[in-house]
PDB file of C-alpha atoms in Angstrom:
ATOM      1  CA  UNK M   1      93.792 139.238 102.226  1.00 62.00           C
ATOM      2  CA  UNK M   2      91.720 141.225 103.917  1.00 75.00           C
ATOM      3  CA  UNK M   3      88.818 141.414 101.809  1.00 79.00           C
ATOM      4  CA  UNK M   4      88.370 137.481 103.635  1.00 82.00           C
ATOM      5  CA  UNK M   5      87.063 136.170 106.541  1.00 82.00           C
ATOM      6  CA  UNK M   6      88.127 132.643 108.504  1.00 82.00           C
ATOM      7  CA  UNK M   7      85.542 130.400 106.937  1.00 85.00           C
ATOM      8  CA  UNK M   8      85.255 131.938 103.010  1.00 86.00           C
ATOM      9  CA  UNK M   9      86.708 128.784 101.947  1.00 87.00           C
ATOM     10  CA  UNK M  10      83.290 127.754 102.839  1.00 89.00           C
ATOM     11  CA  UNK M  11      80.034 127.525 100.197  1.00 90.00           C
ATOM     12  CA  UNK M  12      81.646 128.749  97.212  1.00 91.00           C
ATOM     13  CA  UNK M  13      82.296 132.385  99.411  1.00 90.00           C
ATOM     14  CA  UNK M  14      86.318 132.599  98.083  1.00 91.00           C
ATOM     15  CA  UNK M  15      84.790 132.240  94.403  1.00 92.00           C
ATOM     16  CA  UNK M  16      81.851 134.800  95.214  1.00 92.00           C
ATOM     17  CA  UNK M  17      85.041 137.664  96.159  1.00 92.00           C
ATOM     18  CA  UNK M  18      87.386 136.519  93.628  1.00 92.00           C
ATOM     19  CA  UNK M  19      84.350 136.818  90.779  1.00 94.00           C
ATOM     20  CA  UNK M  20      84.118 140.335  92.350  1.00 93.00           C
ATOM     21  CA  UNK M  21      87.804 141.167  92.388  1.00 92.00           C
ATOM     22  CA  UNK M  22      88.070 139.861  88.692  1.00 94.00           C
ATOM     23  CA  UNK M  23      84.803 141.785  87.468  1.00 94.00           C
ATOM     24  CA  UNK M  24      86.234 144.997  88.838  1.00 93.00           C
ATOM     25  CA  UNK M  25      89.607 144.827  87.557  1.00 93.00           C
ATOM     26  CA  UNK M  26      87.448 144.102  84.136  1.00 93.00           C
ATOM     27  CA  UNK M  27      85.504 147.434  84.631  1.00 93.00           C
ATOM     28  CA  UNK M  28      88.486 148.894  85.164  1.00 91.00           C
ATOM     29  CA  UNK M  29      90.498 148.177  82.331  1.00 90.00           C
ATOM     30  CA  UNK M  30      87.337 149.134  80.283  1.00 88.00           C
ATOM     31  CA  UNK M  31      87.756 152.283  81.134  1.00 88.00           C
ATOM     32  CA  UNK M  32      91.270 152.421  80.436  1.00 84.00           C
ATOM     33  CA  UNK M  33      90.745 151.283  77.125  1.00 77.00           C
ATOM     34  CA  UNK M  34      88.089 153.246  75.976  1.00 75.00           C
ATOM     35  CA  UNK M  35      89.817 156.180  77.411  1.00 71.00           C
ATOM     36  CA  UNK M  36      92.407 155.480  75.143  1.00 67.00           C
ATOM     37  CA  UNK M  37      90.433 154.489  71.730  1.00 65.00           C
ATOM     38  CA  UNK M  38      88.774 158.026  72.684  1.00 68.00           C
ATOM     39  CA  UNK M  39      92.101 159.633  72.799  1.00 64.00           C
ATOM     40  CA  UNK M  40      91.346 160.904  75.978  1.00 57.00           C
ATOM     41  CA  UNK M  41      93.458 160.819  78.778  1.00 51.00           C
ATOM     42  CA  UNK M  42      92.658 159.807  82.476  1.00 47.00           C
ATOM     43  CA  UNK M  43      91.432 162.768  84.462  1.00 45.00           C
ATOM     44  CA  UNK M  44      93.975 162.489  87.004  1.00 43.00           C
ATOM     45  CA  UNK M  45      97.174 165.050  86.768  1.00 36.00           C
ATOM     46  CA  UNK M  46      99.902 162.021  87.147  1.00 36.00           C
ATOM     47  CA  UNK M  47     101.839 161.494  84.070  1.00 33.00           C
ATOM     48  CA  UNK M  48     102.082 158.232  84.721  1.00 33.00           C
ATOM     49  CA  UNK M  49      98.319 157.408  84.928  1.00 35.00           C
ATOM     50  CA  UNK M  50      97.808 159.335  81.270  1.00 35.00           C
ATOM     51  CA  UNK M  51     100.780 157.820  79.612  1.00 35.00           C
ATOM     52  CA  UNK M  52      99.249 153.941  80.531  1.00 41.00           C
ATOM     53  CA  UNK M  53      95.998 154.949  78.770  1.00 46.00           C
ATOM     54  CA  UNK M  54      97.687 155.282  75.482  1.00 52.00           C
ATOM     55  CA  UNK M  55      99.781 151.569  76.049  1.00 64.00           C
ATOM     56  CA  UNK M  56      96.093 149.861  76.225  1.00 68.00           C
ATOM     57  CA  UNK M  57      95.139 151.132  72.321  1.00 68.00           C
ATOM     58  CA  UNK M  58      94.380 148.159  70.043  1.00 74.00           C
ATOM     59  CA  UNK M  59      93.280 146.179  73.065  1.00 81.00           C
ATOM     60  CA  UNK M  60      90.419 143.978  73.847  1.00 85.00           C
ATOM     61  CA  UNK M  61      89.243 143.283  77.558  1.00 89.00           C
ATOM     62  CA  UNK M  62      86.931 140.394  77.905  1.00 90.00           C
ATOM     63  CA  UNK M  63      86.065 137.985  80.901  1.00 93.00           C
ATOM     64  CA  UNK M  64      86.748 134.238  80.614  1.00 92.00           C
ATOM     65  CA  UNK M  65      86.751 131.219  82.423  1.00 92.00           C
ATOM     66  CA  UNK M  66      90.096 129.476  83.847  1.00 90.00           C
ATOM     67  CA  UNK M  67      89.902 126.186  82.944  1.00 88.00           C
ATOM     68  CA  UNK M  68      86.079 126.764  81.517  1.00 89.00           C
ATOM     69  CA  UNK M  69      85.303 126.895  85.445  1.00 88.00           C
ATOM     70  CA  UNK M  70      82.789 129.585  85.626  1.00 91.00           C
ATOM     71  CA  UNK M  71      83.059 129.828  89.365  1.00 90.00           C
ATOM     72  CA  UNK M  72      86.826 131.189  88.333  1.00 92.00           C
ATOM     73  CA  UNK M  73      86.318 133.763  85.996  1.00 93.00           C
ATOM     74  CA  UNK M  74      89.257 135.693  84.797  1.00 94.00           C
ATOM     75  CA  UNK M  75      90.173 138.961  82.866  1.00 94.00           C
ATOM     76  CA  UNK M  76      91.165 138.120  79.313  1.00 92.00           C
ATOM     77  CA  UNK M  77      93.317 140.415  77.192  1.00 89.00           C
ATOM     78  CA  UNK M  78      93.864 140.086  73.614  1.00 85.00           C
ATOM     79  CA  UNK M  79      94.814 142.309  70.733  1.00 82.00           C
ATOM     80  CA  UNK M  80      91.642 143.467  68.637  1.00 74.00           C
ATOM     81  CA  UNK M  81      93.774 144.392  65.456  1.00 59.00           C
ATOM     82  CA  UNK M  82      93.044 147.945  65.181  1.00 51.00           C
ATOM     83  CA  UNK M  83      95.282 149.502  67.375  1.00 44.00           C
ATOM     84  CA  UNK M  84      99.124 149.945  67.356  1.00 50.00           C
ATOM     85  CA  UNK M  85      99.655 146.009  68.511  1.00 50.00           C
ATOM     86  CA  UNK M  86      97.947 144.802  65.350  1.00 53.00           C
ATOM     87  CA  UNK M  87      96.995 141.500  64.792  1.00 55.00           C
ATOM     88  CA  UNK M  88      98.159 138.479  66.677  1.00 57.00           C
ATOM     89  CA  UNK M  89      97.246 135.268  68.022  1.00 73.00           C
ATOM     90  CA  UNK M  90      99.018 136.007  71.948  1.00 82.00           C
ATOM     91  CA  UNK M  91      96.199 136.276  75.047  1.00 87.00           C
ATOM     92  CA  UNK M  92      97.227 137.405  78.507  1.00 90.00           C
ATOM     93  CA  UNK M  93      94.756 136.258  81.125  1.00 92.00           C
ATOM     94  CA  UNK M  94      94.981 138.031  84.506  1.00 93.00           C
ATOM     95  CA  UNK M  95      94.308 134.818  87.279  1.00 92.00           C
ATOM     96  CA  UNK M  96      93.249 136.331  90.629  1.00 91.00           C
ATOM     97  CA  UNK M  97      94.387 134.037  93.343  1.00 89.00           C
ATOM     98  CA  UNK M  98      94.709 134.138  96.941  1.00 88.00           C
ATOM     99  CA  UNK M  99      97.854 134.257  99.432  1.00 88.00           C
ATOM    100  CA  UNK M 100      99.482 130.105 100.034  1.00 87.00           C
ATOM    101  CA  UNK M 101      98.764 131.247 104.177  1.00 87.00           C
ATOM    102  CA  UNK M 102      95.040 132.438 103.864  1.00 86.00           C
ATOM    103  CA  UNK M 103      93.475 128.839 103.735  1.00 87.00           C
ATOM    104  CA  UNK M 104      93.369 126.371 105.795  1.00 88.00           C
ATOM    105  CA  UNK M 105      94.979 123.902 104.308  1.00 88.00           C
ATOM    106  CA  UNK M 106      94.127 120.734 106.558  1.00 89.00           C
ATOM    107  CA  UNK M 107      90.705 121.810 105.725  1.00 88.00           C
ATOM    108  CA  UNK M 108      90.351 121.058 102.079  1.00 89.00           C
ATOM    109  CA  UNK M 109      91.130 117.517 101.603  1.00 90.00           C
ATOM    110  CA  UNK M 110      89.842 115.401  98.741  1.00 93.00           C
ATOM    111  CA  UNK M 111      87.789 113.618 101.669  1.00 92.00           C
ATOM    112  CA  UNK M 112      86.130 117.240 103.313  1.00 91.00           C
ATOM    113  CA  UNK M 113      83.127 118.769 102.303  1.00 90.00           C
ATOM    114  CA  UNK M 114      83.290 122.467 102.050  1.00 88.00           C
ATOM    115  CA  UNK M 115      80.024 122.976  99.955  1.00 90.00           C
ATOM    116  CA  UNK M 116      76.747 122.486 102.651  1.00 85.00           C
ATOM    117  CA  UNK M 117      73.443 122.993 102.086  1.00 80.00           C
ATOM    118  CA  UNK M 118      71.302 125.716 103.541  1.00 77.00           C
ATOM    119  CA  UNK M 119      70.987 125.091 107.315  1.00 72.00           C
ATOM    120  CA  UNK M 120      72.856 122.479 107.751  1.00 66.00           C
ATOM    121  CA  UNK M 121      76.343 124.332 108.143  1.00 56.00           C
ATOM    122  CA  UNK M 122      75.756 124.439 112.235  1.00 62.00           C
ATOM    123  CA  UNK M 123      73.207 121.111 112.339  1.00 62.00           C
ATOM    124  CA  UNK M 124      74.893 118.273 110.228  1.00 69.00           C
ATOM    125  CA  UNK M 125      78.285 117.015 111.106  1.00 72.00           C
ATOM    126  CA  UNK M 126      80.438 117.466 108.048  1.00 67.00           C
ATOM    127  CA  UNK M 127      81.932 114.329 108.216  1.00 73.00           C
ATOM    128  CA  UNK M 128      78.700 112.414 106.788  1.00 80.00           C
ATOM    129  CA  UNK M 129      78.096 115.118 104.104  1.00 86.00           C
ATOM    130  CA  UNK M 130      79.727 113.636 100.745  1.00 91.00           C
ATOM    131  CA  UNK M 131      83.019 114.898  99.796  1.00 92.00           C
ATOM    132  CA  UNK M 132      83.285 117.919  97.600  1.00 92.00           C
ATOM    133  CA  UNK M 133      87.392 116.839  95.804  1.00 94.00           C
ATOM    134  CA  UNK M 134      87.320 118.916  92.843  1.00 93.00           C
ATOM    135  CA  UNK M 135      85.679 122.583  94.623  1.00 92.00           C
ATOM    136  CA  UNK M 136      88.375 121.689  97.291  1.00 93.00           C
ATOM    137  CA  UNK M 137      91.384 120.987  94.453  1.00 93.00           C
ATOM    138  CA  UNK M 138      89.796 124.587  92.948  1.00 93.00           C
ATOM    139  CA  UNK M 139      90.646 126.284  96.133  1.00 92.00           C
ATOM    140  CA  UNK M 140      94.179 124.666  96.532  1.00 92.00           C
ATOM    141  CA  UNK M 141      95.208 125.572  93.301  1.00 92.00           C
ATOM    142  CA  UNK M 142      94.466 129.228  93.809  1.00 90.00           C
ATOM    143  CA  UNK M 143      95.960 129.214  97.073  1.00 90.00           C
ATOM    144  CA  UNK M 144      99.520 127.459  95.502  1.00 92.00           C
ATOM    145  CA  UNK M 145      99.555 129.378  91.956  1.00 91.00           C
ATOM    146  CA  UNK M 146     101.748 131.944  93.260  1.00 91.00           C
ATOM    147  CA  UNK M 147     104.248 129.125  94.441  1.00 91.00           C
ATOM    148  CA  UNK M 148     103.736 126.948  91.380  1.00 92.00           C
ATOM    149  CA  UNK M 149     104.775 129.986  89.483  1.00 92.00           C
ATOM    150  CA  UNK M 150     107.944 130.668  91.121  1.00 93.00           C
ATOM    151  CA  UNK M 151     109.080 126.831  91.350  1.00 94.00           C
ATOM    152  CA  UNK M 152     108.337 126.981  87.064  1.00 94.00           C
ATOM    153  CA  UNK M 153     110.431 130.194  87.188  1.00 95.00           C
ATOM    154  CA  UNK M 154     113.394 129.085  88.765  1.00 95.00           C
ATOM    155  CA  UNK M 155     113.480 125.645  86.733  1.00 95.00           C
ATOM    156  CA  UNK M 156     113.262 127.496  83.816  1.00 95.00           C
ATOM    157  CA  UNK M 157     116.118 129.807  84.837  1.00 94.00           C
ATOM    158  CA  UNK M 158     118.245 126.699  84.883  1.00 89.00           C
ATOM    159  CA  UNK M 159     118.014 126.394  81.137  1.00 84.00           C
TER     160      UNK M 159
END
């Protein structure tokens, strides 16, 4: 939450920062995977770091898009068939999300405009601009992702 400013929900700023975060996670995981494929460990002296490198043998790291939305990249992990894990059909998607209190929910309604043309942010009344319901719902989905996961977990515990 420290990386975000109060108006990052406007003009794709949140999604730019989300993409940068996903890109950095992807880069770091690729370094771990290449180190494990080459048999090299981490340069760190801690045993937990060097043992985690071998856990990535046979994993392919890629960038995907959540629900085919190019503004919402995610890190995709899948077996590449060459490591100890063998071939399989599973895929793990690491989905960046934000804290629920980061975004002002009152401003994210489907009738609000949060994507404004350059130069109109200060001069034009936001209520006169066309609404951006898809953009707003994507912001809300990211903010509610953890709460949804916790709700689903509680529901599954009942079975």
